[in-house]
Structure formats: structure tokens, C-alpha cells
């Protein structure tokens, strides 16, 4: 039932690195478009990448402007089930372009039906990511999809397969793959500078949610134009409206809508660990509870520790090899041993999205895979979900990364997937 | 506009993401399941209670919860009650939520049986669950539903048949495709793509190929043609390379790009060689992408000659990607190409790219090849190659660097000096000293001095670190001064004694160097000598250099409080004006001793240094808070009473509060 097929992930990183290394000298070939400049210095309208934004919450408030700053992008449509967000998104786009042309939709299917749109930014709540991605692919759109790409293991598999079936470009919003300090750390591993990699540490979100499936008391449902409750729920189980549900502080830990602290940061940090370890095509094979944390092991013995308090900022990772170690996070501070491995270059700090956006747009034009393609994103979020299942069941679980099933654990396997509410399907 | 967006993004992010969640919602069925601790009887009891909830008149959300429990622990005997809910519009989804992942055939039968009893969205949901279960027994019913009057039901059936993907299911979809109306066509296509993929994965390649070909028609949407093309390539490994080569040559830029990307994952031998032959037939943009894909394949041996040839392409982008790639896949044989690119590159960027690649080359023999190239390179390129060797930490280049340090070209000499400072090793110490002795003028002098000090410090036996330097006799004043500075960098006992003796040298330049070297001495050993200079010299410059040196060394905190106070007392006694006193006060501020207060407090009345004295006293009382709180408090009270500086008064008050 829903088992994985043989998958192979390739490095496909050369051109990204080349572009980063020498600026304009190896400008990525504009094999698809964007060669003719319009009068205002932007690519001519016919050469632009026409985009829409699906979901305009906190994240899109940062990422959508990053797309609009790219002169070759024309953001023509936005979509949100909340009236105020929908209006705000349109205002942001219209102000940027100095017109009133941006269209606003409640239902993403209307936006996706537009043939003039080439690509979409998906920044909905977590539980909509996989579904929106599959719908977008079937509508022929490329997509930049916020993380986590799924809230169940089977969802991620469906997304990865669907992207392949339709030849779509999928960039997961795990932008740290294109952020200096994380790239530096991963490259140290890739070049063998830390020796044989033995343990990787991925930070989970501290003070974040334990997972729960609470049902809240019914409240009066707003009009659809104000808030389309049924659409917000989408594939999740129906329940009466309560204003607390749509708050990220609530749904972020609710099992129907998200995966709590493990998927919140693990989608970034485990992803960086897997990327550094060149394990974009697999996941750990055993997961153990150690206190409140989870430790996992890959087939080759590499240990993954999912815990809080790594580094000095958010989303810390630590790589330990036989000849050295490095710890990096969003603060930009780098702890490293031996000190001789420290970069002389300024690597930056924070977790800016601009290079990741640029990388996606380059992929839309060249059709090469971007830094965070669907298969890799699925494998890293699978590890987060498996860790959550280990924690929820309170026992060690074993995972077969080829068949993508838990070994000898029926209850764990039942938690791999979740039935979508009709009429939605992946 | 951009600032507005950033601000808006920040506000939304802070409101939505950064504010820590305030949660008390820990309710979950996991708790109830975990409470059973896996005990079979307890699990059974929980299951039966959930079944009873579903059978009774409990509110819908309680039944919702029971379904969630049964989803995880429901045994086969819970299927019946769940099956009864499948036709219930309100609870059908939650019944599927429990039934869909159950491994029992009975769950599948329940779903199939419900098909005929429902319609509309509920029926659609049931079809979806049958698909997720890959229920082959449902194929007959689903094939019939392809013709359902409700297009949503027919679409769901098409989607489901693609997921179940038996030959019968896929054949039915294939037939349906030829006649499907607009409303269900997308679902049929989706079913076919998925079905073909599954057939291919199961080894039914011919059947899969037939489906992909069916979808390759001109009236198919672009993304369907792209997906089915990719499927065709994957399902025909023996024809894959040829198909991709044809696609790379096509006018369809989307297919062309995808085909190039697919090269990376193509299996089989000789792929790099085969596609390399296509390079010359393609335009420059395509060549760049093609080279990128071949590099990502990682077949270095086959790729190197291709890149070597491409490095002399007439197109700058192709040259650039080739030169860049050689840095990742090249070996010693690539050095010549890259050195040539440095020498003859047509732009600075191109030269930088070649230099960057030379720095990255990781194969054996690269340093040796660069050293050999150095000997015949033009002067400017020689300097660049020396910089590269330095960055590569090529310690085997030291011999050649010592030769380059006497080169006729100034740029080469400077580069050699800089490299030697980083690459030379203790065994090279004597030769470096000889180089220093032979220097004419100051060019390279600081670098060679730094190199000698650095390699000397790496000598294991601390006592012998200065031996090579001290062995030099009868030198010029410039060399003598250099050697004194080097000894300052070494900093052992013998070095100190020699520099101290140099304070009495007949040559004023040597004496000056000795004073300055002692002022920069790496440890407090030099304090006494500097105090002596301070007390006795008639040279005003030496006096201030010695004072500053003393203060610096005393401020490191390595001296005892008693010694520091003693030295400060002497410095203060000899200080000739407010500027010198201020320096001593800055030093006293770091002491934690009542005697320091005794030394500072009288200066509170000295208008020339009053401000610094107050700050010093504040520093001292702060240092004493833990060790001598009573004395610190009394002094802080006096300071607060006397000072007219608000921040000093506040600081003193804070100390008092802290102690109280």
C-alpha cells in the first residue's frame, strides 16, 4: 500500500555553485526565457516568469516580496481563505507594481486554472502544502513550496512522484541550503575535512508545541468572504469553527495540521544534516527515544540526534567527524574544531531567502533541479515524521527507506498516512 | 517600496512566528493509547470502548475521537461499526480515517460495499480510500464508475485506477482517454501517468511505454508531454541516451532543459563520453548546461579531456564553465590548462576563475605541477602562482619560494615573502635567517621577520627557539634591529636577555628597537626592564614607549596585585604630567585592592586627572565587591559623595546597592 518506488537523487549542484563562485561570468543560460529586456530594464513581459501566491501568512509576507524583487517575476495573483490576508496580499503586489492588476482568489483551484501563470509560491498552513503542490503540478505549474512539505510520510512521497510525473520544478522552502554558514558547514563534510562523519545533530524548535489533537468548542462561523472555514480545513478532518484553530500558535502543534517542534525546525535542520551527509535519497533506519529526544541511525551507522539547544541562534546543526566538528546556526556564529578549518570569508548570518528564490527561478528557466527538490525534502521530512511517530508511540521504530514502511510495526505504519477529507486527493 | 515590504514581512513574521506559543492544549489520543502500555487487555478494552462510542448516541466529536483511536489500534472486529458510518455524511471521512490504513481485507470489503450505497462527495472519498489501499478487488467497480454521470465520481475513479494500476485498470484508463470529456480528462491523464509509472516500476516496461506514447500527442498539455517524455526515457534504458540527445537538439526549450537535467541520473557506461561528443554540435548556452550536468554525473576521468578542450572554446561562458569545472574534477594534468588560463585569460574574471580552480584542485601531484609551472611563468603569473601555493598550504614549495624571494621582480619577491611567512617550517629557520641577513632594504623584512618568529615558536624545545637567530654575528644595524624584533616574537628567556642587553647598545637605532620590542613583549617578563627605562632614560619618546608598554603588560592581569601596585606606584611617582598619570590610572582601574584606592583617592582632587581618577576608583570598588565588600562599600560611598559626574555617582550607588 503506497510503497515507494526505486528513487535516485543526484547532486545536481554544480551550476548553483558555479554561479555563486564567479558572479556573472557563468550566468546561467537563459535557455527558457528572459533574454529580451523590456524598455524599463526588466525582461520583456513575454519573457517574465508569471507567478501566483497561494497563502499569505507570515512566511509569504517575507517570501513573496523576495520574488517580486526579482525583475523577471510578475506576481499576478494571490489567494488566501482569509479576507484580510487576501486583501493585504493584493495590496502588497499592487503597491509593488504601481497598479491594481493583481487578482485575489479564495479558492486556489481558480488561481491554478489560469494558463498565464508559470509558477506559484505555496505558503499555506503546513497541512495544505502537499495537496497544493500536487494540484499545482497537475495544473502545469512549477512551485516554491514552503516547508514542511508534508504532515504525513505518504504525502511527501506523493509530492515527489507527482513532480516527476509532470516534469515540474519543485523547490522546498528550506532556504538554508542556500545560506552561507550552512553551505560552508555542509561543504566541509562533502570535502572530507571533518574526516569520517559519525554524528549529526539537528535542532528541534524549543518552547514549541507538543503535539495534540484537541477539539475546540464550536463558535459562530464567519461568512465565507471573511474566512472560508471549509476551505481552510481542506483535507483535514472537519470540526466546528473556532477562532483559535487558524492561529499558527495553535495549529502548529495540532496533529491534523502540523507536526510540532520536530517538523517546525527539523524540516530545516534534518534537511541540512541529510544534505551534508549526502543522504538526500534516504532516511534513518532506526529511531530511539532517549529521554525526551530522539536519536536515529542511518543504515551506514551515522547517528542523527534531534534535540534542542544547538548553537547560539535558531535552527542549529552540528556535524561531528573523526577529525573535527562544526556547529552553525542562524546567528552566524560558527564553533569549529580544529580552528584551522574556519573560513576566512564572511559567511553571513540569518536565514535570508533571496538566494533560494533566485535558485528556484534559475531552475524554472533551465529545468535543472534546484537546491531543495521534492525527493530530498520528502526524505528529510520523513525523518521528522518518523521521529514524531517514535515519540508518539513511545518506542523504538525501524524504517525501511526503500519500501518506505516501518518494519514489523503495524501501528507505526497506520500513522504513515492519513485519509483526506472528501473531495480532496493527492 | 522594498523597505515597506521588508517591514511588513517583519511585522507579520514577529506576530505569527516569533511570538512563543502559549499552549496548554496537550489533549491527544496518543495519551490514551500510551496509557495501555501495550497491554493487550488494556488495548482491547480501549478499542471496545471506542466501538461502543461509535455505536451509541455520542456527539459527533466524541465519535471523531473514537475513530482516531481505532485508526491506530482498531482490530478487525472494529471494521463492522466503522463500515456502518461510511454512508453517514458527517462521519464517513472519520470512518475512512480509521479504515484506510487498516491492513485487513475486511476493511477493503467494507469500503467496496459502501460504494453502491453512497453518492457525491462521500462516494468520492470512499473511492479515494480504495485507491490509497491499492484495492485490486475494486477495479471492476471503478472501471464502471469511469462512466458515472457525476464527473467528480468518474474523476475519482480515474485517479484511483491509476493508483491501483493493475493491467486491467490501466487498460481501462487508456480506453477512456480516447473518449474522455473535458471534465474528467485531467484525472484520466493523471491516472495514466501514475499507472504507467507503477507498471514500469513493476517491470511491465512495454505496457508503460505504450501509455507514455499515448500521452505524447501534440494536443496534450506541455507538462503532460514533459512528464510522459521523462517516463519514456526511464522505461527504455537502452534507448534513453539517444532520446535525450535528440531532445537536446530540439527547439522545445523546456524538453531540452529537462533532457539535459536527466543526463545526471542516466545509468550505464560511457554516458559522459557519448554526451561529450554532442557538445560541439550545440549552441553555447546548451553547452554550458550540458557541461554542468556532466560534472554532476561525476565521471571525472572521462570528463577531463572534454573540459580541457572546452577551456579553449571561443565562447567565454563555455571557457568559464570548463575552467571552473576543472577545479572540481581536474588533476595534476589540469594545472597546465589552468596556468595557461591565468596567463592568457581574456578577462580578469576569467583569470580569477582559473586561479580559484587551481586553489581547489585536490588530486595528488598538483602542488608539484604548479611549482614546475612557476619556473617558466611570466613574472606577474609567477606571483599569482605563489599566492595560490600559499593558499594551498603547499609547504613543499618553500625551496622554490626561497629562490623567488631573491627574484628580480618586486611582485614575485613580495609574494614569496608573504608565502614564506605562512609556509616555512622549523627546519627552514636557518635558511630564513640567512635570507633576512641578506636582505637589502626593508622590502620583505616584516614578512621574513614574522616567518622566522612563527617557525621558531613551533620548535618543540622552548629553550632553543632563539638559537638560530642568536647564532648570527657581525651584522648590519638593519639586520640587528630585525633580529631583535624576531626575538621579541619568540619571547623566551634567552631572547629577552639579549634584547635587554641591547638597551645598552652603542647604536641608538638598536636601542630604540630594543625599547619598542620590550614594550611589545608577549609576557610580563619585560615589566622590570621597561620600568628601568622609564626611570632612567633621557629620551622622551623612549620614556612614553616604556610607560605604555608597562601599562599594557600590567593590564593583562598576569602579575600579582601586589606587583602591579608596586609597579604602578613607581610609574605614578615618576609620571610627569596628567597624560602619563591617566595611563597609570587606567591600569589601576583593573586592580582589586584597597591599596589601589589609597593610591587613586588623592588624585580625585587633581583637576588634571580627576575624571580618570574617579573612573579608576569606580573600577577598583567594582572589582572588590565580592572579595572585600565592606571596603568597597565605604570607598563607593566616598566616591558618590565627592563626584560631580552623574554616571560615576550612579555607578557607585549601584555598587553600594549590590553589596547591600
Tab-separated table of C-alpha atoms in Angstrom, chain B residues 370-641:
chain	number	residue	atom	x	y	z
B	370	UNK	CA	52.251	24.337	-10.013
B	371	UNK	CA	55.825	24.659	-8.705
B	372	UNK	CA	57.172	23.444	-12.043
B	373	UNK	CA	54.938	25.900	-13.888
B	374	UNK	CA	56.251	28.709	-11.720
B	375	UNK	CA	59.711	28.340	-13.130
B	376	UNK	CA	58.706	29.202	-16.656
B	377	UNK	CA	55.832	31.588	-15.980
B	378	UNK	CA	56.000	35.317	-16.587
B	379	UNK	CA	56.703	37.419	-13.525
B	380	UNK	CA	53.117	38.527	-12.913
B	381	UNK	CA	51.846	34.976	-13.256
B	382	UNK	CA	54.625	33.701	-11.027
B	383	UNK	CA	53.420	35.972	-8.260
B	384	UNK	CA	49.873	34.696	-8.720
B	385	UNK	CA	51.055	31.092	-8.606
B	386	UNK	CA	52.948	31.782	-5.395
B	387	UNK	CA	49.765	33.180	-3.852
B	388	UNK	CA	47.947	30.029	-4.946
B	389	UNK	CA	50.619	27.808	-3.424
B	390	UNK	CA	50.318	29.762	-0.208
B	391	UNK	CA	46.542	29.272	-0.140
B	392	UNK	CA	47.023	25.585	-0.892
B	393	UNK	CA	49.317	25.378	2.137
B	394	UNK	CA	51.977	23.864	-0.156
B	395	UNK	CA	54.841	23.505	2.289
B	396	UNK	CA	56.818	21.630	-0.343
B	397	UNK	CA	57.147	24.945	-2.174
B	398	UNK	CA	59.448	26.518	0.425
B	399	UNK	CA	62.654	25.779	-1.512
B	400	UNK	CA	61.275	27.441	-4.600
B	401	UNK	CA	59.903	30.316	-2.519
B	402	UNK	CA	63.315	30.986	-1.022
B	403	UNK	CA	64.617	31.292	-4.559
B	404	UNK	CA	61.683	33.505	-5.515
B	405	UNK	CA	62.422	35.731	-2.532
B	406	UNK	CA	65.535	36.900	-4.383
B	407	UNK	CA	63.765	37.273	-7.727
B	408	UNK	CA	64.401	40.362	-9.786
B	409	UNK	CA	60.697	41.149	-9.882
B	410	UNK	CA	59.374	43.045	-6.879
B	411	UNK	CA	55.899	41.467	-7.090
B	412	UNK	CA	57.378	37.982	-7.070
B	413	UNK	CA	59.592	38.798	-4.109
B	414	UNK	CA	56.698	40.226	-2.116
B	415	UNK	CA	54.508	37.225	-2.874
B	416	UNK	CA	57.346	34.902	-1.885
B	417	UNK	CA	57.877	36.709	1.415
B	418	UNK	CA	54.176	36.516	2.259
B	419	UNK	CA	54.059	32.834	1.371
B	420	UNK	CA	57.178	32.023	3.355
B	421	UNK	CA	55.686	33.662	6.422
B	422	UNK	CA	52.887	31.096	6.293
B	423	UNK	CA	54.526	28.010	4.817
B	424	UNK	CA	58.027	27.837	6.265
B	425	UNK	CA	58.673	25.217	8.936
B	426	UNK	CA	61.178	24.955	11.793
B	427	UNK	CA	63.598	23.102	9.545
B	428	UNK	CA	63.642	26.164	7.300
B	429	UNK	CA	64.601	28.501	10.152
B	430	UNK	CA	68.294	28.783	9.370
B	431	UNK	CA	67.667	29.482	5.695
B	432	UNK	CA	65.121	32.128	6.589
B	433	UNK	CA	67.605	33.791	8.909
B	434	UNK	CA	70.140	33.774	6.081
B	435	UNK	CA	67.505	35.351	3.845
B	436	UNK	CA	66.920	38.037	6.429
B	437	UNK	CA	70.623	38.711	6.804
B	438	UNK	CA	70.938	39.030	3.043
B	439	UNK	CA	68.067	41.490	2.622
B	440	UNK	CA	68.867	44.840	1.156
B	441	UNK	CA	66.395	47.493	2.163
B	442	UNK	CA	63.155	46.967	4.019
B	443	UNK	CA	61.198	45.127	1.326
B	444	UNK	CA	60.026	41.818	2.674
B	445	UNK	CA	61.632	42.461	6.026
B	446	UNK	CA	58.424	42.337	8.141
B	447	UNK	CA	57.281	39.162	6.381
B	448	UNK	CA	60.598	37.379	6.851
B	449	UNK	CA	60.793	38.524	10.468
B	450	UNK	CA	57.264	37.189	11.004
B	451	UNK	CA	58.135	33.913	9.294
B	452	UNK	CA	61.227	33.367	11.437
B	453	UNK	CA	59.361	34.156	14.642
B	454	UNK	CA	56.481	31.880	13.616
B	455	UNK	CA	58.660	28.884	12.706
B	456	UNK	CA	60.804	29.406	15.799
B	457	UNK	CA	57.776	29.294	18.047
B	458	UNK	CA	56.918	25.922	16.552
B	459	UNK	CA	60.222	24.420	17.777
B	460	UNK	CA	59.310	21.972	20.498
B	461	UNK	CA	62.201	22.779	22.855
B	462	UNK	CA	61.324	26.231	24.110
B	463	UNK	CA	64.822	26.997	25.348
B	464	UNK	CA	66.375	26.523	21.908
B	465	UNK	CA	63.860	28.541	19.883
B	466	UNK	CA	66.098	31.574	19.578
B	467	UNK	CA	69.301	29.659	18.796
B	468	UNK	CA	69.318	30.195	15.021
B	469	UNK	CA	68.800	33.932	15.480
B	470	UNK	CA	71.356	34.287	18.236
B	471	UNK	CA	73.930	32.482	16.128
B	472	UNK	CA	74.127	35.424	13.719
B	473	UNK	CA	77.221	37.535	14.282
B	474	UNK	CA	78.645	40.761	12.917
B	475	UNK	CA	75.662	42.113	11.054
B	476	UNK	CA	74.432	45.458	9.891
B	477	UNK	CA	72.300	47.716	12.026
B	478	UNK	CA	69.214	46.883	9.931
B	479	UNK	CA	69.747	43.182	10.441
B	480	UNK	CA	70.467	43.613	14.121
B	481	UNK	CA	67.205	45.518	14.536
B	482	UNK	CA	65.383	42.824	12.588
B	483	UNK	CA	66.809	40.106	14.779
B	484	UNK	CA	65.735	41.987	17.912
B	485	UNK	CA	62.195	42.189	16.587
B	486	UNK	CA	62.290	38.474	15.777
B	487	UNK	CA	63.475	37.743	19.302
B	488	UNK	CA	60.503	39.715	20.577
B	489	UNK	CA	58.292	37.399	18.581
B	490	UNK	CA	59.989	34.336	20.033
B	491	UNK	CA	59.832	35.676	23.593
B	492	UNK	CA	61.802	33.052	25.536
B	493	UNK	CA	64.342	33.746	28.289
B	494	UNK	CA	67.392	33.910	26.049
B	495	UNK	CA	65.630	36.202	23.653
B	496	UNK	CA	64.645	38.505	26.493
B	497	UNK	CA	68.145	38.696	27.906
B	498	UNK	CA	69.547	39.566	24.510
B	499	UNK	CA	67.022	42.289	23.880
B	500	UNK	CA	67.520	43.674	27.376
B	501	UNK	CA	71.249	43.867	26.737
B	502	UNK	CA	70.534	45.706	23.507
B	503	UNK	CA	69.145	48.571	25.607
B	504	UNK	CA	72.779	49.459	26.218
B	505	UNK	CA	73.918	49.102	22.606
B	506	UNK	CA	76.107	51.877	21.254
B	507	UNK	CA	73.864	52.272	18.242
B	508	UNK	CA	70.817	54.447	19.022
B	509	UNK	CA	68.680	52.643	16.385
B	510	UNK	CA	69.372	49.343	18.075
B	511	UNK	CA	68.499	50.834	21.467
B	512	UNK	CA	65.302	52.258	20.052
B	513	UNK	CA	64.333	48.921	18.576
B	514	UNK	CA	65.050	47.205	21.864
B	515	UNK	CA	62.790	49.573	23.815
B	516	UNK	CA	59.963	49.159	21.339
B	517	UNK	CA	60.389	45.405	21.251
B	518	UNK	CA	60.247	45.176	25.040
B	519	UNK	CA	57.111	47.339	25.035
B	520	UNK	CA	55.510	44.718	22.784
B	521	UNK	CA	56.904	41.721	24.688
B	522	UNK	CA	54.476	38.805	24.795
B	523	UNK	CA	54.544	38.443	28.583
B	524	UNK	CA	55.106	40.484	31.717
B	525	UNK	CA	58.753	39.465	31.939
B	526	UNK	CA	59.607	42.813	30.376
B	527	UNK	CA	57.939	44.992	33.040
B	528	UNK	CA	61.078	45.415	35.125
B	529	UNK	CA	63.235	46.371	32.163
B	530	UNK	CA	60.646	48.852	30.950
B	531	UNK	CA	60.357	50.393	34.400
B	532	UNK	CA	64.078	50.859	34.398
B	533	UNK	CA	63.913	52.584	31.017
B	534	UNK	CA	61.067	54.755	32.291
B	535	UNK	CA	63.048	55.797	35.323
B	536	UNK	CA	66.398	56.378	33.727
B	537	UNK	CA	66.099	57.337	30.086
B	538	UNK	CA	66.574	60.869	28.939
B	539	UNK	CA	64.801	60.105	25.657
B	540	UNK	CA	61.206	61.391	25.960
B	541	UNK	CA	59.961	59.023	23.308
B	542	UNK	CA	61.510	56.023	24.991
B	543	UNK	CA	60.022	57.148	28.254
B	544	UNK	CA	56.473	57.190	26.907
B	545	UNK	CA	57.004	53.927	24.965
B	546	UNK	CA	58.224	52.264	28.137
B	547	UNK	CA	55.301	53.629	30.136
B	548	UNK	CA	52.760	52.407	27.615
B	549	UNK	CA	54.488	49.044	27.445
B	550	UNK	CA	54.382	48.712	31.212
B	551	UNK	CA	50.728	49.622	31.404
B	552	UNK	CA	49.887	47.144	28.646
B	553	UNK	CA	51.718	44.287	30.301
B	554	UNK	CA	50.354	45.090	33.774
B	555	UNK	CA	46.830	45.293	32.402
B	556	UNK	CA	46.973	41.705	31.198
B	557	UNK	CA	46.369	40.636	34.803
B	558	UNK	CA	49.165	38.085	34.841
B	559	UNK	CA	51.082	39.934	37.539
B	560	UNK	CA	50.035	39.672	41.183
B	561	UNK	CA	48.057	42.529	42.648
B	562	UNK	CA	50.988	43.376	44.865
B	563	UNK	CA	53.490	43.547	41.988
B	564	UNK	CA	51.088	45.521	39.865
B	565	UNK	CA	50.562	48.071	42.624
B	566	UNK	CA	54.254	48.323	43.239
B	567	UNK	CA	54.932	48.964	39.552
B	568	UNK	CA	52.069	51.419	39.283
B	569	UNK	CA	53.370	53.227	42.342
B	570	UNK	CA	56.721	53.698	40.672
B	571	UNK	CA	55.120	54.792	37.436
B	572	UNK	CA	52.864	57.250	39.232
B	573	UNK	CA	55.764	58.595	41.210
B	574	UNK	CA	57.726	59.301	38.066
B	575	UNK	CA	54.803	60.483	35.990
B	576	UNK	CA	55.352	63.957	34.599
B	577	UNK	CA	52.005	65.320	33.847
B	578	UNK	CA	48.362	64.419	33.537
B	579	UNK	CA	48.671	62.338	30.357
B	580	UNK	CA	51.150	59.967	31.941
B	581	UNK	CA	49.111	59.776	35.148
B	582	UNK	CA	45.994	58.919	33.156
B	583	UNK	CA	47.734	55.917	31.674
B	584	UNK	CA	48.653	54.652	35.125
B	585	UNK	CA	45.127	55.253	36.401
B	586	UNK	CA	43.721	53.143	33.570
B	587	UNK	CA	45.950	50.344	34.760
B	588	UNK	CA	44.953	50.755	38.396
B	589	UNK	CA	41.262	50.537	37.462
B	590	UNK	CA	41.736	46.811	36.866
B	591	UNK	CA	43.101	46.057	40.326
B	592	UNK	CA	41.059	44.715	43.255
B	593	UNK	CA	42.969	46.033	46.252
B	594	UNK	CA	42.358	48.741	48.904
B	595	UNK	CA	45.929	49.913	48.356
B	596	UNK	CA	44.922	50.913	44.857
B	597	UNK	CA	42.204	53.110	46.325
B	598	UNK	CA	44.771	54.663	48.594
B	599	UNK	CA	46.856	55.462	45.529
B	600	UNK	CA	43.980	56.835	43.488
B	601	UNK	CA	41.859	58.708	46.023
B	602	UNK	CA	44.214	61.666	46.467
B	603	UNK	CA	44.036	62.262	42.717
B	604	UNK	CA	40.308	62.956	42.968
B	605	UNK	CA	41.360	66.436	43.931
B	606	UNK	CA	43.686	66.804	40.939
B	607	UNK	CA	41.723	68.674	38.281
B	608	UNK	CA	44.082	67.441	35.561
B	609	UNK	CA	43.183	63.780	36.109
B	610	UNK	CA	40.045	63.995	38.258
B	611	UNK	CA	37.735	62.338	35.740
B	612	UNK	CA	40.095	59.425	35.133
B	613	UNK	CA	40.742	59.050	38.859
B	614	UNK	CA	37.005	58.768	39.532
B	615	UNK	CA	36.619	56.129	36.859
B	616	UNK	CA	39.623	54.243	38.165
B	617	UNK	CA	38.260	54.293	41.694
B	618	UNK	CA	34.889	53.104	40.456
B	619	UNK	CA	36.604	50.274	38.638
B	620	UNK	CA	38.553	49.280	41.724
B	621	UNK	CA	35.493	49.207	44.003
B	622	UNK	CA	33.607	47.143	41.462
B	623	UNK	CA	36.477	44.662	41.412
B	624	UNK	CA	36.358	44.437	45.213
B	625	UNK	CA	32.614	43.821	45.600
B	626	UNK	CA	32.942	40.088	46.180
B	627	UNK	CA	36.297	39.895	47.942
B	628	UNK	CA	36.165	42.981	50.164
B	629	UNK	CA	32.602	44.255	50.266
B	630	UNK	CA	32.973	46.497	53.324
B	631	UNK	CA	35.997	48.336	51.971
B	632	UNK	CA	34.391	48.550	48.570
B	633	UNK	CA	31.175	49.966	50.003
B	634	UNK	CA	32.973	52.569	52.094
B	635	UNK	CA	35.050	53.684	49.116
B	636	UNK	CA	31.984	53.764	46.868
B	637	UNK	CA	30.180	55.947	49.397
B	638	UNK	CA	33.078	58.369	49.458
B	639	UNK	CA	33.198	58.412	45.685
B	640	UNK	CA	29.456	59.007	45.403
B	641	UNK	CA	29.729	61.890	47.846
